[in-house]
Coordinates of C-alpha atoms in Angstrom, one line a residue:
X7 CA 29.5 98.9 156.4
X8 CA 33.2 97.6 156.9
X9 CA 31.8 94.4 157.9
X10 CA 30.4 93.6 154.7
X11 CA 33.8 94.4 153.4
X12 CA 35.5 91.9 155.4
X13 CA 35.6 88.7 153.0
X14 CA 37.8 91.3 150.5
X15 CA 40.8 91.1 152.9
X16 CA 43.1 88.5 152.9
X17 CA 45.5 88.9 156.3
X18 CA 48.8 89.0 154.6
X19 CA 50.6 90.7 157.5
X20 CA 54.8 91.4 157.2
X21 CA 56.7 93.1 160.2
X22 CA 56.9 92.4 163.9
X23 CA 54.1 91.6 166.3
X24 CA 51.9 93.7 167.3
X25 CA 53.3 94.4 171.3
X26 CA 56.4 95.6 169.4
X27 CA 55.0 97.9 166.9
X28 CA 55.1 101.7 166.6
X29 CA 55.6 104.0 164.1
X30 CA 55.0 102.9 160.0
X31 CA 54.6 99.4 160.0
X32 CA 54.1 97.7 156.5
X33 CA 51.1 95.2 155.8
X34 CA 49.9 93.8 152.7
X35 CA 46.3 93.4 152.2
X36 CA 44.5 90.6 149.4
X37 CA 41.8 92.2 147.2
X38 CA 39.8 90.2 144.4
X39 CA 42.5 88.3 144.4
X40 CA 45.5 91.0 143.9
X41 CA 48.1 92.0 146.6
X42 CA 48.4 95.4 147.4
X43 CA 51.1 96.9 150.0
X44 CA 50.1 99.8 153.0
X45 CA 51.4 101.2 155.5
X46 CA 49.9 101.6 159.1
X47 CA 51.0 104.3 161.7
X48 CA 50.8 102.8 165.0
X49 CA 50.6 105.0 168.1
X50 CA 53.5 104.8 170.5
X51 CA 50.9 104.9 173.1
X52 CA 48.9 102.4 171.7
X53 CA 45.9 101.4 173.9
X54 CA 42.4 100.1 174.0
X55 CA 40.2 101.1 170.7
X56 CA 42.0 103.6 169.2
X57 CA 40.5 106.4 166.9
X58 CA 41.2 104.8 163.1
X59 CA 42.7 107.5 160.3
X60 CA 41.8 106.6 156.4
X61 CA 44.3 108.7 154.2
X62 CA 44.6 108.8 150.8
X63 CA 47.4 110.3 149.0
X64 CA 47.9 112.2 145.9
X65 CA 49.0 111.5 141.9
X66 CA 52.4 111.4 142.5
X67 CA 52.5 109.5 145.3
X68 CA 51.6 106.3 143.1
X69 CA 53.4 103.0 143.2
X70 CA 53.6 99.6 144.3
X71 CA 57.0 100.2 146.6
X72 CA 54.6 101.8 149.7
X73 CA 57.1 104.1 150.3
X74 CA 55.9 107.2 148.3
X75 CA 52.7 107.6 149.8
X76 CA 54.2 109.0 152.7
X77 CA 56.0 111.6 151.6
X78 CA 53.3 114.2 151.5
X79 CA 50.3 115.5 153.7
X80 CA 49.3 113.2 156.9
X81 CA 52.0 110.9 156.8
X82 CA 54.8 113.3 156.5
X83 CA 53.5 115.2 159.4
X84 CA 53.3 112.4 161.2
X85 CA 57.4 112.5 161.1
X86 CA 57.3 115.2 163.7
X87 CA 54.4 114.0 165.9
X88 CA 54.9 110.7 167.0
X89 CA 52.2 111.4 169.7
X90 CA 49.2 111.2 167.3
X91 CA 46.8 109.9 169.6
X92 CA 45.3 107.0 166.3
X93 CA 46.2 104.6 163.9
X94 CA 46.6 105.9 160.3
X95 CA 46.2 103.3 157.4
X96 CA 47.6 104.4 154.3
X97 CA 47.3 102.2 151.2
X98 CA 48.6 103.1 147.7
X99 CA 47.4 103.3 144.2
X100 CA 49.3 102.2 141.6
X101 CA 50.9 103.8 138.6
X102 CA 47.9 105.4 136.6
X103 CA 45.7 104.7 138.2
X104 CA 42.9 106.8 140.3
X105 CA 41.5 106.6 143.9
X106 CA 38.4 106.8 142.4
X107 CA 38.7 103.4 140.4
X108 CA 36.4 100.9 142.2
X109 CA 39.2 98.2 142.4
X110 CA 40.9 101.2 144.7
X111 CA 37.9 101.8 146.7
X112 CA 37.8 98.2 147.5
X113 CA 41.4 98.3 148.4
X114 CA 41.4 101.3 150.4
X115 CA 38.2 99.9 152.6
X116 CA 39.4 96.3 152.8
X117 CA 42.8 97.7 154.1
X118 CA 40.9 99.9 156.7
X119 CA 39.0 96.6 157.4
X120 CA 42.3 95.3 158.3
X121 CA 43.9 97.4 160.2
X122 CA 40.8 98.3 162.7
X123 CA 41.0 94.2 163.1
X124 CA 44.4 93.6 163.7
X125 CA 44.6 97.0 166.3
X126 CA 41.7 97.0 167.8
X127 CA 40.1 99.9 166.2
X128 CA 37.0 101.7 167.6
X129 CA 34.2 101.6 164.9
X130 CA 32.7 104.0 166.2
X131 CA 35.7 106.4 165.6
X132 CA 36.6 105.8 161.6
X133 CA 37.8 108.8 159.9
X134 CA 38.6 109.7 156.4
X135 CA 41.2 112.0 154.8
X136 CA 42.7 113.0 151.4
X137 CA 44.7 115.2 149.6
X138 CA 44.4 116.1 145.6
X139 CA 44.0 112.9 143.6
X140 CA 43.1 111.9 147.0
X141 CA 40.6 114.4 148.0
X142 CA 38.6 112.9 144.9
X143 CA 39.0 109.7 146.7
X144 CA 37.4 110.8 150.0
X145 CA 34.4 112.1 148.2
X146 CA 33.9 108.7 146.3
X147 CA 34.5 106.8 149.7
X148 CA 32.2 108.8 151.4
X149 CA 29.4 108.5 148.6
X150 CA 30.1 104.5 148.0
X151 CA 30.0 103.8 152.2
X152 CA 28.0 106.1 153.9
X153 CA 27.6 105.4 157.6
X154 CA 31.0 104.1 157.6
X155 CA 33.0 107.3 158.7
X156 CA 32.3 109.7 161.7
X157 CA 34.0 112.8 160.2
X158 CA 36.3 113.6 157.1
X159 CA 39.0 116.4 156.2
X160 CA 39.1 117.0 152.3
X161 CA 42.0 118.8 151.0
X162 CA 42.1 120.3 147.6
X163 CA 40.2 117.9 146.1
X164 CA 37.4 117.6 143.8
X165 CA 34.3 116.0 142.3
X166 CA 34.3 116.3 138.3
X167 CA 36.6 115.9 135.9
X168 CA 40.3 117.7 135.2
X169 CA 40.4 116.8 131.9
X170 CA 39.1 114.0 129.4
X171 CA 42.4 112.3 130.2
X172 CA 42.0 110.9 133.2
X173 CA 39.4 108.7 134.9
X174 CA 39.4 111.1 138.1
X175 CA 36.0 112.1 139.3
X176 CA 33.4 110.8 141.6
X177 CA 31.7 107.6 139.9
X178 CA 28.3 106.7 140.2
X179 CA 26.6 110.0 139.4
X180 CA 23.4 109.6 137.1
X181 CA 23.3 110.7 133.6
X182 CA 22.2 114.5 133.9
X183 CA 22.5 115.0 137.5
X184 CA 24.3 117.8 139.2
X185 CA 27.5 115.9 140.8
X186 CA 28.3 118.4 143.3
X187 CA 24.2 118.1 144.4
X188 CA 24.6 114.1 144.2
X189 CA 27.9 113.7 145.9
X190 CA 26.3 115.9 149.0
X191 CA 23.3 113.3 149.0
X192 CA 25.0 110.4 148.8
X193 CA 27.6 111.1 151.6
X194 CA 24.6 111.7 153.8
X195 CA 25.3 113.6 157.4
X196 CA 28.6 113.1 157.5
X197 CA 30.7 116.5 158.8
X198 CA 33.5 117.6 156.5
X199 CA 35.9 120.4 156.8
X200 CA 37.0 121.4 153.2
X201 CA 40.4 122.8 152.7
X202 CA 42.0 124.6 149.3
X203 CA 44.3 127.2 148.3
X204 CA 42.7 130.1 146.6
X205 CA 45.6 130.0 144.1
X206 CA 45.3 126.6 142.9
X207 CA 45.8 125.5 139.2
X208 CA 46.1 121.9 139.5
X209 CA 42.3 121.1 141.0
X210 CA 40.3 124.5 140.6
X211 CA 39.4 126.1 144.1
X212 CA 35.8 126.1 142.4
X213 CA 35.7 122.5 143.2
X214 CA 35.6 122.8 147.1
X215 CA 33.4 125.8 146.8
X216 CA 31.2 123.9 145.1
X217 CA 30.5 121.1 147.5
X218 CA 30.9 123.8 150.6
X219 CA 27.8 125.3 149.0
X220 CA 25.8 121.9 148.3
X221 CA 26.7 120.5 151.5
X222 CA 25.5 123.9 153.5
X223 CA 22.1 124.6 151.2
X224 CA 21.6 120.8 152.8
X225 CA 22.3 122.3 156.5
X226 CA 25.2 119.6 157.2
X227 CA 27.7 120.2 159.6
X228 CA 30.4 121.5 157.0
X229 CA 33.2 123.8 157.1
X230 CA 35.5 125.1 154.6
X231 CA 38.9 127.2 155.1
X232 CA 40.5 128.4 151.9
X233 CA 44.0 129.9 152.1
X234 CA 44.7 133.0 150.1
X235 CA 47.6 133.1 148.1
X236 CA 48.6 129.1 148.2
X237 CA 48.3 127.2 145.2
X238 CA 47.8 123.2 145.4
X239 CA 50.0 122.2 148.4
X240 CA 47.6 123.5 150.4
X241 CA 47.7 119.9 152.7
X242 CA 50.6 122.0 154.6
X243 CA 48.2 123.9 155.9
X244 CA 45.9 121.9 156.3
X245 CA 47.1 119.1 158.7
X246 CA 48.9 121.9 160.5
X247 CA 45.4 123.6 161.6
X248 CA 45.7 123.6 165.2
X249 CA 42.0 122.9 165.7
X250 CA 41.5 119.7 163.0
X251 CA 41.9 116.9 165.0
X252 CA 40.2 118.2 167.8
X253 CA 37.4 118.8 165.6
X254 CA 37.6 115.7 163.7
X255 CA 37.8 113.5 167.1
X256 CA 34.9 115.1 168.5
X257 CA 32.5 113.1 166.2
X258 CA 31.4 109.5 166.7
X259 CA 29.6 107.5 164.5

């Protein structure tokens, strides 16, 4: 599936070479003919194919100076473990606008596309996470390229809309259908582990229930850990489970 994505990139790339790269590295990526900016964590160790990370941050983390998206969730606890045995691409939505906009699905997959070119990436190892605003976006990326990811980590995010407001849901859903029942068809066999906070008023915990129930009345691999007590940042949690990325790594595509 990212092949077919391939004509949407541009290679833009800023920052030194690739020998001489670890750490957040900034790279700008062409998309129907707009530039976006993202930033790629690069592996000290960096060898071979390495495992590829899709993250997608949250509302606030919005911009064009690709700075801000790595203040919360993966990125930030990235900070304190510099041996994170993948590369992480992390892209950026702009002001007002939502992951789930199909110009930012196309930006998000053409970066990925990017990335696993320039380092090698094993496509067999593609992986897809999200937080809030972000969590929205894993479930449309996972319902708009199924087959593309091995395994995906979904943090307090959801699947229909907050509020009349905002464009946030998952697009694509037939008039009349049930979304949480759709979403869980269209991502197909992909596992997920579903995190929220049980005291969450920014994305209702009802969300994640939700598609933890479609997802295991279909007998996919799913699991779902809700944390009592903790309202929405509930990403602190979650990329500090001990077990996720030994979970997550375990799957190939």
């Amino acid at each position: 599936m990212l092949r077919t994505l391939a004509f949407l990139a541009a290679t833009a790339m800023t920052g030194t070479s690739l020998a001489a790269t670890s750490g957040f590295v900034a790279r700008d990526v062409t998309v129907h003919g707009k530039s976006y900016h993202y930033q790629v964590f690069v592996p000290a160790s960096l060898e071979g194919h390495p495992a590829v990370v899709l993250f997608l941050h949250g509302s606030g983390e919005r911009g064009s100076d690709n700075r801000q998206q790595l203040t919360q969730g993966l990125p930030h606890w990235l900070e304190d473990h510099p041996d994170f045995p993948a590369v992480v691409v992390v892209p950026q939505v702009p002001d007002d606008q939502e992951w789930t906009d199909r110009q930012n699905v196309d930006m998000a997959m053409a970066a990925l596309e990017q990335a696993v070119t320039e380092f090698h990436g094993d496509r067999h190892r593609l992986y897809l996470t999200g937080l809030s605003m972000g969590g929205y976006g894993a479930w449309q990326l996972a319902a708009t390229h199924p087959n593309t990811f091995a395994a995906a980590a979904i943090v307090c995010g959801g699947v229909t809309p907050l509020s009349d407001e905002r464009q946030l849901y998952v697009h694509g859903v037939p008039d009349g259908a049930d979304a949480f029942a759709w979403t869980a068809k269209a991502i197909g066999k992909l596992p997920v582990w579903i995190f929220h906070g049980s005291d969450d008023t920014s994305v209702p915990t009802e969300q994640s229930r939700r598609m933890h129930a479609e997802l295991a009345k279909r007998h996919d691999e799913v699991k779902y850990t809700e944390y009592p007590g903790v309202g929405h940042g509930s990403w602190i949690n979650a990329y500090a489970e001990p077990d996720l990325w030994t979970w997550m790594f375990r799957h190939k595509r």
